[in-house]
Amino acid sequence: MEDFSKKLFICFSAKDRYNIVQPIVYHLKNYGVNVWYDRYEMVMGDDRFKKNIEEGAGKCGYALIVLSPNTINSVCATEEINILKSRYYKKEIIVFPVLYELKPCDIPPKFGWISNLIFKEVNRTTGTLEICNHIACKITNDMI
């Protein structure tokens, strides 16, 4: 049986996959972080709700939310964020928010809880390595 408590679920809009998500996944995998990334965990024909919602968002012990203008308008990402929010308030998950091409003042009220967490802001020019350093340090510290 797989231990999801040490896995990091990545929540994002598919429109942000190539600009920010894949570089983050690349760095995290190089650090040895156990990542739940849809491209690794799902194949065509899988039950999206069972794999993505129940397994990914519903079981992983950590979550990275890439909040961007695209995420705000994504039905699937919003569904995942709602599950992560519920689990966060039950203290079942650690959430790492990243604001991508979005200012804190532009976070809509439905995602306002995210602005209460320590977050990082990135854009197309800042890179993702610092984000991954923070995540890898937290997960490693929890394991020790």
XYZ file of C-alpha atoms in Angstrom:
144
model
C 0.000 0.000 0.000
C 1.393 3.376 -1.036
C 2.131 5.984 1.663
C 0.494 9.196 0.448
C 1.381 11.111 3.628
C 4.833 11.900 2.204
C 3.622 12.814 -1.285
C 3.279 16.345 -2.627
C 0.131 16.958 -4.698
C 0.447 19.724 -7.284
C -2.669 21.792 -7.984
C -2.602 24.069 -11.018
C -4.335 25.122 -14.203
C -3.318 23.100 -17.242
C -2.621 26.436 -18.951
C 0.309 26.947 -16.543
C 1.834 23.484 -17.024
C 4.751 24.458 -19.267
C 5.556 27.919 -17.880
C 5.827 27.084 -14.191
C 4.634 23.611 -13.154
C 7.073 21.479 -15.128
C 10.115 23.465 -13.926
C 8.909 23.065 -10.329
C 8.367 19.322 -10.794
C 11.843 19.037 -12.341
C 13.520 20.691 -9.332
C 11.451 18.795 -6.764
C 12.226 15.438 -8.384
C 15.941 16.352 -8.340
C 15.613 16.961 -4.580
C 14.026 13.526 -4.223
C 10.587 14.861 -3.287
C 7.830 12.316 -3.906
C 5.556 14.278 -6.253
C 1.945 13.454 -7.181
C 1.845 15.029 -10.641
C -1.002 14.205 -13.007
C 1.362 13.391 -15.878
C 3.014 10.735 -13.674
C -0.095 9.359 -11.971
C -2.865 9.397 -14.567
C -3.309 8.021 -18.059
C -6.043 8.468 -20.608
C -9.115 6.512 -19.588
C -8.520 6.778 -15.820
C -11.374 7.918 -13.601
C -10.432 11.573 -13.014
C -12.395 11.864 -9.788
C -10.924 8.697 -8.283
C -7.315 9.430 -9.293
C -7.060 13.216 -9.151
C -9.557 14.117 -6.431
C -9.721 11.102 -4.117
C -6.126 9.934 -4.445
C -4.173 13.116 -5.212
C -5.940 15.976 -3.444
C -7.652 13.656 -0.978
C -4.708 11.647 0.351
C -1.375 13.427 -0.112
C 0.211 14.910 3.006
C 1.451 18.017 1.179
C 0.072 20.223 -1.574
C 1.518 22.916 -3.783
C -1.126 25.279 -5.116
C -0.009 27.339 -8.104
C -2.530 30.162 -7.972
C -2.624 32.211 -11.162
C -5.225 34.037 -13.228
C -5.636 30.719 -15.088
C -6.156 28.748 -11.864
C -8.815 31.169 -10.664
C -10.839 30.401 -13.802
C -10.229 26.634 -13.811
C -13.159 24.466 -12.700
C -10.907 21.440 -12.022
C -8.324 23.434 -10.050
C -11.064 25.108 -7.997
C -12.487 21.682 -7.150
C -9.041 20.537 -5.982
C -8.454 23.737 -3.983
C -11.756 23.292 -2.150
C -10.707 19.798 -1.068
C -7.268 21.044 -0.034
C -8.858 23.874 1.961
C -11.089 21.452 3.848
C -8.166 19.147 4.593
C -5.984 22.108 5.631
C -8.544 23.267 8.204
C -8.721 19.710 9.553
C -4.891 19.779 9.856
C -4.579 16.838 7.449
C -2.278 18.541 4.942
C 0.480 21.149 4.639
C -0.173 23.643 1.831
C 2.495 25.575 -0.076
C 0.891 28.468 -1.994
C 2.638 30.019 -4.975
C 1.211 33.100 -6.627
C 2.138 33.021 -10.301
C 1.629 36.201 -12.294
C -0.804 37.271 -9.561
C -0.546 39.891 -6.828
C -1.868 39.159 -3.325
C -4.469 41.919 -3.726
C -5.836 40.048 -6.773
C -6.661 36.852 -4.872
C -10.442 36.446 -5.091
C -12.405 36.055 -1.834
C -13.125 32.368 -2.518
C -9.362 31.749 -2.239
C -8.787 34.299 0.537
C -7.684 31.591 3.000
C -4.543 31.129 0.875
C -3.400 34.697 1.604
C -3.291 33.784 5.317
C -0.496 31.287 4.604
C 3.152 32.054 3.925
C 3.353 32.175 0.133
C 5.829 32.962 -2.601
C 5.234 35.220 -5.556
C 6.794 34.337 -8.900
C 6.490 35.473 -12.463
C 7.971 34.542 -15.812
C 11.351 36.046 -14.902
C 11.957 35.033 -11.262
C 12.425 31.278 -11.570
C 11.231 28.441 -9.359
C 14.310 27.101 -7.564
C 13.732 29.114 -4.357
C 10.186 27.713 -4.082
C 11.518 24.195 -4.373
C 14.192 24.879 -1.724
C 11.490 25.876 0.766
C 9.332 22.852 -0.010
C 12.219 20.381 0.132
C 13.417 21.863 3.449
C 9.953 21.595 5.040
C 9.355 18.023 3.899
C 12.875 16.960 4.935
C 12.473 18.617 8.327
C 9.159 16.803 8.868
C 10.808 13.474 8.036
C 13.635 14.076 10.518
